[in-house]
CSV table of C-alpha atoms in Angstrom, one decimal:
chain,number,residue,atom,x,y,z
A,159,MET,CA,36.2,-7.9,-19.4
A,160,LEU,CA,40.0,-7.6,-19.6
A,161,LEU,CA,39.9,-4.9,-17.0
A,162,ILE,CA,38.0,-6.8,-14.3
A,163,ARG,CA,41.1,-8.3,-12.7
A,164,PRO,CA,43.0,-4.9,-12.4
A,165,PHE,CA,39.8,-3.4,-11.1
A,166,MET,CA,39.4,-6.0,-8.4
A,167,ARG,CA,43.0,-5.8,-7.5
A,168,MET,CA,42.8,-2.0,-7.1
A,169,ASN,CA,39.8,-2.4,-4.8
A,170,LYS,CA,40.9,-5.7,-3.1
A,171,ASP,CA,40.7,-4.4,0.4
A,172,ARG,CA,37.2,-2.9,0.0
A,173,ILE,CA,35.6,-4.7,-2.8
A,174,LYS,CA,31.9,-5.6,-2.5
A,175,SER,CA,29.4,-7.2,-4.9
A,176,TYR,CA,28.2,-3.8,-6.1
A,177,HIS,CA,31.6,-3.0,-7.4
A,178,ILE,CA,31.3,-5.9,-9.8
A,179,ILE,CA,27.7,-4.9,-10.7
A,180,PHE,CA,28.7,-1.4,-11.6
A,181,PHE,CA,31.7,-2.7,-13.6
A,182,ILE,CA,29.2,-4.7,-15.6
A,183,PHE,CA,26.9,-1.7,-16.0
A,184,VAL,CA,29.6,0.7,-17.1
A,185,VAL,CA,32.6,-1.2,-18.6
A,186,SER,CA,30.9,-4.3,-20.0
A,187,ASN,CA,27.9,-2.5,-21.5
A,188,ALA,CA,27.0,1.2,-21.5
A,189,GLY,CA,30.6,2.2,-22.0
A,190,GLY,CA,30.7,0.4,-25.3
A,191,ALA,CA,28.1,2.5,-27.0
A,192,LEU,CA,30.4,4.8,-28.7
A,193,THR,CA,32.0,2.8,-31.5
A,194,PRO,CA,31.3,-0.4,-33.5
A,195,ILE,CA,34.2,-2.1,-31.7
A,196,GLY,CA,32.6,-1.3,-28.3
A,197,ASP,CA,29.7,-3.8,-28.7
A,198,PRO,CA,28.7,-6.4,-31.2
A,199,PRO,CA,25.3,-4.9,-32.4
A,200,LEU,CA,27.1,-1.7,-33.4
A,201,PHE,CA,29.7,-3.8,-35.2
A,202,LEU,CA,26.9,-5.6,-37.1
A,203,GLY,CA,25.5,-2.1,-38.0
A,204,PHE,CA,29.0,-1.1,-39.2
A,205,LEU,CA,29.1,-4.2,-41.4
A,206,LYS,CA,25.8,-3.2,-42.9
A,207,GLY,CA,27.1,0.2,-43.9
A,208,VAL,CA,26.6,2.4,-40.8
A,209,PRO,CA,29.7,4.7,-40.9
A,210,PHE,CA,32.3,4.0,-38.2
A,211,PHE,CA,32.0,7.4,-36.5
A,212,TRP,CA,28.3,7.7,-37.0
A,213,VAL,CA,27.5,6.2,-33.6
A,214,VAL,CA,29.8,8.4,-31.6
A,215,GLU,CA,28.4,11.5,-33.4
A,216,GLN,CA,24.8,10.5,-32.5
A,217,VAL,CA,25.3,9.0,-29.1
A,218,TRP,CA,28.0,11.0,-27.3
A,219,LEU,CA,25.7,13.2,-25.3
A,220,ILE,CA,23.4,10.3,-24.3
A,221,TRP,CA,26.5,8.3,-23.4
A,222,ILE,CA,27.9,11.1,-21.2
A,223,ILE,CA,24.6,11.6,-19.4
A,224,ALA,CA,23.9,7.8,-18.8
A,225,ILE,CA,27.5,7.1,-17.6
A,226,ALA,CA,27.4,10.2,-15.4
A,227,LEU,CA,24.2,9.2,-13.8
A,228,ILE,CA,25.3,5.6,-13.2
A,229,LEU,CA,28.6,6.7,-11.8
A,230,ALA,CA,26.9,9.3,-9.6
A,231,ILE,CA,24.8,6.5,-8.1
A,232,PHE,CA,27.9,4.4,-7.7
A,233,PHE,CA,29.7,7.3,-6.0
A,234,MET,CA,26.9,7.7,-3.5
A,235,LEU,CA,26.9,4.0,-2.7
A,236,ASP,CA,30.7,3.8,-2.5
A,237,MET,CA,30.9,6.8,-0.2
A,238,ASN,CA,29.7,4.7,2.7
A,239,ASN,CA,32.2,2.0,2.1
A,240,LYS,CA,35.1,2.8,4.4
A,241,ALA,CA,36.7,-0.7,4.3
A,242,GLY,CA,40.4,-0.6,3.8
A,243,ALA,CA,40.5,3.2,4.2
A,244,LYS,CA,42.5,3.1,7.4
A,245,GLU,CA,45.1,0.6,6.2
A,246,GLU,CA,48.4,2.1,5.1
A,247,GLN,CA,49.3,0.9,1.7
A,248,GLN,CA,52.9,0.5,0.7
A,249,TYR,CA,53.8,0.9,-2.9
A,250,SER,CA,57.1,0.1,-4.5
A,251,GLY,CA,56.7,2.9,-7.1
A,252,LYS,CA,57.9,0.5,-9.7
A,253,ILE,CA,55.8,-0.1,-12.8
A,254,GLU,CA,56.2,-3.5,-14.4
A,255,PHE,CA,54.6,-4.9,-17.5
A,256,LYS,CA,54.2,-8.7,-17.8
A,257,GLY,CA,53.1,-10.2,-21.0
A,258,LEU,CA,53.5,-6.9,-23.0
A,259,LYS,CA,53.7,-8.8,-26.2
A,260,ASN,CA,50.0,-9.6,-25.9
A,261,LEU,CA,49.3,-5.9,-26.8
A,262,GLY,CA,50.6,-6.8,-30.2
A,263,TYR,CA,48.2,-9.7,-30.4
A,264,LEU,CA,45.4,-7.5,-29.2
A,265,ALA,CA,46.3,-4.9,-31.9
A,266,ILE,CA,46.0,-7.6,-34.6
A,267,ILE,CA,42.7,-8.7,-33.2
A,268,ILE,CA,41.3,-5.2,-33.3
A,269,GLY,CA,42.8,-4.5,-36.7
A,270,SER,CA,41.3,-7.7,-38.1
A,271,VAL,CA,37.8,-6.7,-37.1
A,272,PHE,CA,37.7,-4.5,-40.2
A,273,LEU,CA,38.8,-7.3,-42.5
A,274,ASP,CA,35.4,-7.9,-44.0
A,275,PRO,CA,34.4,-7.9,-47.7
A,276,ALA,CA,31.6,-5.5,-46.8
A,277,VAL,CA,34.1,-3.0,-45.4
A,278,MET,CA,37.2,-3.6,-47.6
A,279,SER,CA,36.4,-4.8,-51.1
A,280,TRP,CA,39.8,-6.4,-51.5
A,281,VAL,CA,39.2,-8.8,-48.7
A,282,PRO,CA,38.3,-12.1,-50.3
A,283,SER,CA,35.0,-13.8,-49.2
A,284,LEU,CA,35.3,-17.4,-48.2
A,285,ASP,CA,31.7,-18.2,-49.0
A,286,PRO,CA,30.2,-20.8,-48.5
A,287,LEU,CA,32.6,-21.5,-45.5
A,288,PRO,CA,31.0,-20.3,-42.2
A,289,VAL,CA,34.2,-18.3,-41.4
A,290,GLY,CA,36.0,-15.5,-43.2
A,291,ILE,CA,39.6,-14.2,-43.3
A,292,ARG,CA,38.9,-12.2,-40.1
A,293,GLU,CA,37.9,-15.3,-38.1
A,294,ILE,CA,40.9,-17.3,-39.3
A,295,ILE,CA,43.2,-14.5,-38.3
A,296,MET,CA,41.5,-14.2,-34.9
A,297,PHE,CA,41.7,-17.9,-34.2
A,298,GLY,CA,45.3,-17.9,-35.3
A,299,VAL,CA,46.2,-15.1,-32.9
A,300,VAL,CA,44.3,-16.7,-30.1
A,301,PHE,CA,46.2,-19.9,-30.6
A,302,ALA,CA,49.6,-18.2,-30.9
A,303,ALA,CA,48.9,-16.0,-27.8
A,304,PHE,CA,48.0,-19.1,-25.8
A,305,LYS,CA,51.0,-21.1,-27.0
A,306,THR,CA,53.6,-18.3,-26.5
A,307,ALA,CA,52.2,-17.0,-23.2
A,308,ASP,CA,54.4,-16.8,-20.2
A,309,LYS,CA,53.3,-19.7,-17.9
A,310,SER,CA,53.8,-17.6,-14.8
A,311,VAL,CA,51.4,-15.0,-16.1
A,312,LEU,CA,48.8,-17.6,-17.0
A,313,LYS,CA,49.2,-19.0,-13.5
A,314,ALA,CA,48.9,-15.5,-11.9
A,315,ASN,CA,45.8,-14.9,-13.9
A,316,GLU,CA,44.5,-18.4,-13.1
A,317,PHE,CA,43.9,-18.8,-16.8
A,318,ASP,CA,41.1,-21.1,-17.5
A,319,PHE,CA,38.8,-21.7,-20.5
A,320,GLY,CA,35.9,-22.2,-18.0
A,321,PRO,CA,34.3,-18.7,-18.3
A,322,ILE,CA,34.5,-18.6,-22.1
A,323,LYS,CA,33.1,-22.2,-22.2
A,324,GLU,CA,30.3,-21.2,-19.9
A,325,VAL,CA,29.4,-18.2,-22.1
A,326,ALA,CA,29.7,-20.3,-25.2
A,327,TYR,CA,27.3,-23.0,-23.9
A,328,LEU,CA,24.9,-20.4,-22.6
A,329,PHE,CA,24.8,-18.4,-25.8
A,330,VAL,CA,24.5,-21.5,-28.0
A,331,GLY,CA,21.4,-22.2,-26.0
A,332,ILE,CA,20.2,-18.6,-26.3
A,333,PHE,CA,20.9,-18.5,-30.0
A,334,PHE,CA,18.9,-21.6,-30.7
A,335,THR,CA,15.9,-20.7,-28.5
A,336,MET,CA,15.8,-17.1,-29.7
A,337,ILE,CA,15.3,-18.0,-33.3
A,338,PRO,CA,11.5,-18.3,-33.1
A,339,ALA,CA,11.3,-15.1,-31.0
A,340,LEU,CA,13.4,-13.2,-33.5
A,341,ARG,CA,11.4,-14.5,-36.4
A,342,LEU,CA,8.3,-13.3,-34.7
A,343,ILE,CA,9.9,-9.9,-34.0
A,344,ALA,CA,11.1,-9.6,-37.6
A,345,ASP,CA,7.6,-10.4,-38.9
A,346,LEU,CA,5.9,-8.0,-36.5
A,347,ALA,CA,8.4,-5.3,-37.3
A,348,LYS,CA,7.9,-5.8,-41.0
A,349,GLU,CA,4.1,-5.8,-40.8
A,350,ASN,CA,3.9,-2.9,-38.2
A,351,SER,CA,6.8,-0.8,-39.2
A,352,ASP,CA,4.5,2.1,-40.0
A,353,VAL,CA,3.4,2.4,-36.3
A,354,PHE,CA,7.0,2.1,-34.9
A,355,THR,CA,8.2,5.2,-33.2
A,356,SER,CA,11.6,6.0,-31.7
A,357,SER,CA,10.0,5.2,-28.2
A,358,LEU,CA,9.0,1.8,-29.4
A,359,PHE,CA,12.4,1.2,-31.1
A,360,TYR,CA,14.2,2.2,-27.9
A,361,TRP,CA,12.1,0.1,-25.4
A,362,ALA,CA,11.5,-2.9,-27.7
A,363,SER,CA,15.2,-3.3,-28.7
A,364,GLY,CA,16.1,-2.7,-25.0
A,365,ALA,CA,13.6,-5.1,-23.6
A,366,LEU,CA,14.7,-7.9,-26.0
A,367,SER,CA,18.4,-7.1,-25.6
A,368,SER,CA,18.0,-7.6,-21.9
A,369,PHE,CA,17.2,-11.3,-22.3
A,370,LEU,CA,18.2,-12.3,-25.8
A,371,ASP,CA,21.5,-11.5,-27.5
A,372,ASN,CA,21.5,-7.8,-28.4
A,373,ALA,CA,23.3,-8.2,-31.8
A,374,PRO,CA,20.4,-10.0,-33.8
A,375,THR,CA,17.9,-7.9,-31.9
A,376,TYR,CA,19.6,-4.8,-33.2
A,377,LEU,CA,19.6,-6.1,-36.8
A,378,ASN,CA,15.9,-7.0,-36.7
A,379,PHE,CA,14.9,-3.5,-35.5
A,380,MET,CA,17.3,-1.9,-37.9
A,381,SER,CA,15.7,-3.9,-40.7
A,382,ALA,CA,12.2,-2.7,-39.5
A,383,ALA,CA,13.4,0.9,-39.3
A,384,MET,CA,14.8,0.7,-42.8
A,385,GLY,CA,11.6,-1.0,-44.0
A,386,LYS,CA,9.7,2.1,-42.9
A,387,PHE,CA,11.6,4.1,-45.5
A,388,GLY,CA,11.5,1.5,-48.2
A,389,PHE,CA,15.1,0.3,-47.8
A,390,ASP,CA,16.3,-3.2,-47.4
A,391,LEU,CA,18.9,-4.1,-44.7
A,392,ASN,CA,20.5,-6.6,-47.1
A,393,GLY,CA,20.6,-4.2,-49.9
A,394,GLY,CA,24.2,-3.1,-49.3
A,395,ALA,CA,26.0,-0.2,-47.6
A,396,ALA,CA,24.6,2.3,-50.1
A,397,GLN,CA,21.0,1.6,-49.0
A,398,THR,CA,22.0,2.1,-45.4
A,399,GLN,CA,23.8,5.3,-46.1
A,400,LEU,CA,20.7,6.6,-48.1
A,401,PHE,CA,18.5,5.6,-45.2
A,402,LEU,CA,20.7,7.5,-42.7
A,403,GLN,CA,20.2,10.8,-44.7
A,404,ASN,CA,16.7,11.0,-43.2
A,405,PRO,CA,16.5,12.8,-39.8
A,406,ASP,CA,13.8,10.4,-38.6
A,407,ALA,CA,15.9,7.4,-39.6
A,408,ILE,CA,18.8,8.9,-37.6
A,409,GLN,CA,16.6,9.1,-34.6
A,410,TYR,CA,15.3,5.6,-35.0
A,411,LEU,CA,18.7,4.0,-35.5
A,412,THR,CA,20.1,6.0,-32.5
A,413,ALA,CA,17.2,4.6,-30.4
A,414,ILE,CA,17.9,1.1,-31.5
A,415,SER,CA,21.7,1.4,-30.9
A,416,VAL,CA,21.3,2.9,-27.5
A,417,GLY,CA,18.5,0.4,-26.5
A,418,ALA,CA,20.5,-2.6,-27.7
A,419,VAL,CA,23.8,-1.6,-26.0
A,420,PHE,CA,22.6,-0.1,-22.8
A,421,PHE,CA,20.0,-2.7,-21.9
A,422,GLY,CA,22.5,-5.5,-22.3
A,423,ALA,CA,23.4,-4.7,-18.7
A,424,MET,CA,19.9,-5.5,-17.4
A,425,THR,CA,20.6,-9.2,-16.8
A,426,TYR,CA,23.6,-11.5,-16.7
A,427,ILE,CA,22.5,-13.0,-20.1
A,428,GLY,CA,22.0,-9.6,-21.8
A,429,ASN,CA,25.6,-9.6,-22.9
A,430,GLY,CA,28.4,-12.2,-23.1
A,431,PRO,CA,31.0,-10.4,-20.9
A,432,ASN,CA,28.5,-10.0,-18.1
A,433,PHE,CA,28.7,-13.7,-17.3
A,434,MET,CA,32.4,-13.8,-17.7
A,435,VAL,CA,32.9,-10.9,-15.3
A,436,LYS,CA,30.6,-12.7,-12.8
A,437,SER,CA,32.5,-15.9,-13.2
A,438,ILE,CA,36.0,-14.3,-12.7
A,439,ALA,CA,34.7,-12.4,-9.7
A,440,GLU,CA,33.3,-15.5,-8.1
A,441,SER,CA,36.5,-17.5,-8.7
A,442,ALA,CA,38.4,-14.7,-6.9
A,443,GLY,CA,36.2,-15.1,-3.9
A,444,VAL,CA,33.8,-12.2,-4.4
A,445,ARG,CA,30.2,-13.2,-3.9
A,446,VAL,CA,28.0,-11.7,-6.6
A,447,PRO,CA,24.2,-11.6,-6.8
A,448,THR,CA,22.2,-14.4,-8.3
A,449,PHE,CA,20.4,-13.9,-11.6
A,450,ILE,CA,17.1,-12.7,-9.9
A,451,GLU,CA,18.9,-10.7,-7.2
A,452,TYR,CA,20.9,-8.9,-9.9
A,453,ILE,CA,17.7,-7.8,-11.6
A,454,ILE,CA,15.7,-6.9,-8.5
A,455,LYS,CA,18.4,-5.3,-6.4
A,456,TYR,CA,20.4,-3.6,-9.1
A,457,SER,CA,19.3,-3.4,-12.7
A,458,LEU,CA,15.6,-2.5,-12.0
A,459,PRO,CA,16.2,0.1,-9.3
A,460,ILE,CA,19.3,1.6,-10.8
A,461,LEU,CA,19.5,1.1,-14.5
A,462,LEU,CA,15.8,1.4,-15.4
A,463,PRO,CA,15.3,4.9,-14.0
A,464,VAL,CA,18.5,6.0,-15.8
A,465,TYR,CA,17.3,4.6,-19.0
A,466,ALA,CA,13.9,6.1,-18.5
A,467,ILE,CA,15.5,9.5,-18.1
A,468,ILE,CA,17.4,8.9,-21.4
A,469,TRP,CA,14.2,8.0,-23.1
A,470,PHE,CA,12.4,11.0,-21.8
A,471,PHE,CA,14.9,13.5,-23.0
A,472,PHE,CA,16.0,11.8,-26.3
A,473,PHE,CA,13.5,9.3,-27.6
A,474,ARG,CA,10.1,10.3,-26.3
A,475,GLY,CA,7.7,10.4,-29.2
B,247,MET,CA,53.4,-29.0,11.5
B,248,THR,CA,52.1,-25.4,11.1
B,249,ILE,CA,50.6,-24.0,8.0
B,250,GLN,CA,53.6,-21.6,7.6
B,251,GLN,CA,56.1,-24.5,7.9
B,252,CYS,CA,54.2,-26.4,5.2
B,253,ILE,CA,54.4,-23.4,2.9
B,254,ASP,CA,58.0,-22.6,3.7
B,255,GLU,CA,59.1,-26.3,3.3
B,256,LYS,CA,56.9,-26.6,0.2
B,257,LYS,CA,55.0,-29.6,1.6
B,258,SER,CA,52.4,-31.1,-0.7
B,259,GLY,CA,48.9,-32.2,-0.1
B,260,PHE,CA,46.9,-34.8,-2.0
B,261,LEU,CA,43.9,-34.9,-4.2
B,262,TYR,CA,41.9,-38.1,-4.3
B,263,GLY,CA,38.4,-37.9,-5.8
B,264,ASN,CA,36.5,-35.3,-3.9
B,265,ARG,CA,39.0,-35.4,-1.0
B,266,LEU,CA,41.7,-32.9,-0.4
B,267,ILE,CA,44.3,-33.9,2.2
B,268,LEU,CA,46.3,-31.0,3.7
B,269,PRO,CA,49.4,-31.7,5.7
B,270,PHE,CA,48.4,-29.3,8.5
B,271,LYS,CA,45.6,-28.5,10.9
B,272,GLY,CA,43.9,-25.2,11.0
B,273,ARG,CA,40.7,-23.2,11.4
B,274,PHE,CA,39.1,-22.9,8.0
B,275,LEU,CA,37.3,-19.7,7.1
B,276,LYS,CA,36.7,-19.8,3.3
B,277,VAL,CA,37.3,-22.1,0.4
B,278,VAL,CA,36.8,-21.2,-3.2
B,279,VAL,CA,36.8,-23.9,-5.9
B,280,GLU,CA,35.7,-22.9,-9.4
B,281,LYS,CA,32.9,-20.4,-8.7
B,282,ASP,CA,31.8,-22.0,-5.5
B,283,ILE,CA,32.5,-19.8,-2.4
B,284,ILE,CA,32.2,-22.1,0.6
B,285,THR,CA,32.0,-20.7,4.1
B,286,ASP,CA,29.7,-23.2,5.8
B,287,PHE,CA,31.7,-26.0,7.4
B,288,SER,CA,29.1,-27.1,9.9
B,289,PRO,CA,28.3,-30.8,10.0
B,290,SER,CA,25.1,-30.2,8.0
B,291,SER,CA,27.0,-28.3,5.3
B,292,LYS,CA,26.4,-29.4,1.8
B,293,GLY,CA,29.7,-27.9,0.7
B,294,ILE,CA,32.6,-29.3,2.6
B,295,ASN,CA,33.1,-31.8,5.4
B,296,ILE,CA,36.3,-31.2,7.4
B,297,VAL,CA,37.7,-34.2,9.1
B,298,GLU,CA,40.9,-33.8,11.2
B,299,GLU,CA,43.3,-36.6,11.7
B,300,ASP,CA,46.4,-36.6,14.0
B,301,TYR,CA,48.5,-34.3,12.0
B,302,TYR,CA,46.6,-33.6,8.8
B,303,THR,CA,43.2,-32.5,7.6
B,304,ASN,CA,40.8,-34.0,5.1
B,305,LEU,CA,38.4,-31.7,3.2
B,306,TYR,CA,35.6,-33.6,1.5
B,307,PHE,CA,34.0,-31.5,-1.3
B,308,LEU,CA,30.5,-32.9,-1.3
B,309,GLU,CA,29.4,-31.5,-4.6
B,310,TYR,CA,32.4,-32.6,-6.6
B,311,ASN,CA,33.3,-36.1,-7.6
B,312,PHE,CA,36.8,-35.6,-9.0
B,313,LEU,CA,38.6,-32.4,-8.0
B,314,ARG,CA,41.5,-33.1,-10.3
B,315,GLU,CA,39.1,-33.0,-13.3
B,316,THR,CA,37.4,-29.9,-11.9
B,317,LEU,CA,40.6,-28.0,-11.7
B,318,SER,CA,42.1,-26.6,-14.9
B,319,GLU,CA,45.9,-26.5,-15.6
B,320,TYR,CA,46.2,-23.1,-13.9
B,321,GLY,CA,43.1,-23.3,-11.7
B,322,ASN,CA,43.4,-23.8,-8.0
B,323,ILE,CA,41.5,-24.3,-4.7
B,324,LYS,CA,41.8,-21.1,-2.7
B,325,ILE,CA,41.6,-21.4,1.1
B,326,ILE,CA,41.6,-18.9,3.9
B,327,VAL,CA,42.8,-20.6,7.1
B,328,VAL,CA,44.2,-19.6,10.5
B,329,GLU,CA,46.8,-21.5,12.5
B,330,LYS,CA,45.3,-23.5,15.4
B,331,ASP,CA,47.3,-21.4,17.9
B,332,ASP,CA,46.6,-18.0,16.3
B,333,ASN,CA,43.8,-15.6,17.1
B,334,ILE,CA,41.1,-16.1,14.5
B,335,PHE,CA,39.9,-12.6,15.2
B,336,ASP,CA,43.2,-11.0,14.1
B,337,VAL,CA,42.8,-10.6,10.3
B,338,SER,CA,46.5,-10.3,9.9
B,339,LYS,CA,46.7,-14.0,10.9
B,340,HIS,CA,44.4,-15.1,8.1
B,341,LYS,CA,46.5,-17.0,5.6
B,342,LYS,CA,45.5,-17.2,2.0
B,343,ILE,CA,46.7,-20.3,0.2
B,344,ALA,CA,46.1,-21.8,-3.2
B,345,VAL,CA,46.3,-25.6,-3.9
B,346,TYR,CA,47.2,-26.7,-7.4
B,347,LYS,CA,46.9,-30.1,-8.9
B,348,THR,CA,50.0,-31.8,-10.4
B,349,ASP,CA,50.3,-34.7,-12.8
B,350,THR,CA,50.0,-37.1,-9.9
B,351,HIS,CA,47.7,-37.1,-6.9
B,352,GLU,CA,50.1,-34.6,-5.2
B,353,ALA,CA,48.8,-31.1,-4.7
B,354,THR,CA,51.1,-28.2,-4.3
B,355,ILE,CA,50.4,-25.5,-1.7
B,356,GLU,CA,51.4,-21.9,-2.1
B,357,GLU,CA,50.6,-18.6,-0.5
B,358,THR,CA,48.5,-16.3,-2.7
B,359,GLU,CA,49.8,-13.0,-1.3
B,360,HIS,CA,51.3,-11.4,-4.4
B,361,ASP,CA,50.1,-12.6,-7.8
B,362,ILE,CA,46.9,-14.5,-7.2
B,363,LEU,CA,43.8,-12.4,-6.8
B,364,PHE,CA,41.9,-13.7,-3.8
B,365,ILE,CA,39.4,-11.5,-2.0
B,366,GLU,CA,38.7,-12.3,1.7
């Protein structure tokens, strides 16, 4: 999401709505499939004991193929866009960083991601409080970054809490309304885990991640997959690591991981950043498709065939 | 007064309720407020009604009650406008401006050429 402004600025003389859509496809979603800090479901898996580099080891080839296919489609669309091509651009050749100190804040945020009692035993748990050390650090950094920010940079970025508020309201609604659906899935998954195949894990986690939040969807299907082998998701990291020693388990969890992350791009509500990117693009004057247009004109004809190819070669069966 | 003179002389506009008063007259092409991209300025438009007076212009934002509350501290209303005497078909004459609220009803007007991202 941080990259949407530079991306729009680079393409400002030729930007069209499909630029924003492909940014959502690649940068906000599919691109994040490689590590637990790339997308929340993988991070939840990490907290449950999936090793940090396990995902990249399993997913790298799928990731390369999916990204290459999406970018190839983007390239074909973009070849016809000649807007701005004739205009001579003048560049100063000077590189200037504004707000460089924020990289320090960002480093703290990324570092604090790992401050979880499940990952580092020396990190104190703040149970029964709803937040932990990590969240306190993150909120502290957010507050400090906002208070110490250069006002001219905030103005140039048109800083506004609007997009994050919009996502927060939306996802509060989604989280409340998804509880019954997730309960149902959890029960179905538990009762029918024997008949679950990697195909089913892939498409089911994908379909639900398209409309509900992908993080709890991932956990529910991971729980079902572990249940097939007699393991309990809440049994600690050791159980997860034992689970991952089975080749079938690896296949199932890979299908769930890819389904949950990739399909987050199918709708604006599949993943939090989708909505924020849409919001930032619109406030910069770029018209982007409506919710239905996005699905009919972009995600169904472009993403679904790509994801079907991924399924055919990696998860069929 | 031309739009360029207003910018150069840092003339202010005003925000009252859903009304933006700009100290110039021009041909409006696009207005962006929040996430609304408004390009229909016809009399039947549900977005903005433009009413010209002798030397200034009123923009009535029909779907907003209080523009000052709508705009955040760093938020703005972005406008693409052409001087009355300029050729509207010459893209180089399209001026991109941003209007910011202040602590009073005054609204500052700035060109968006360099820092503010505003796509035509």
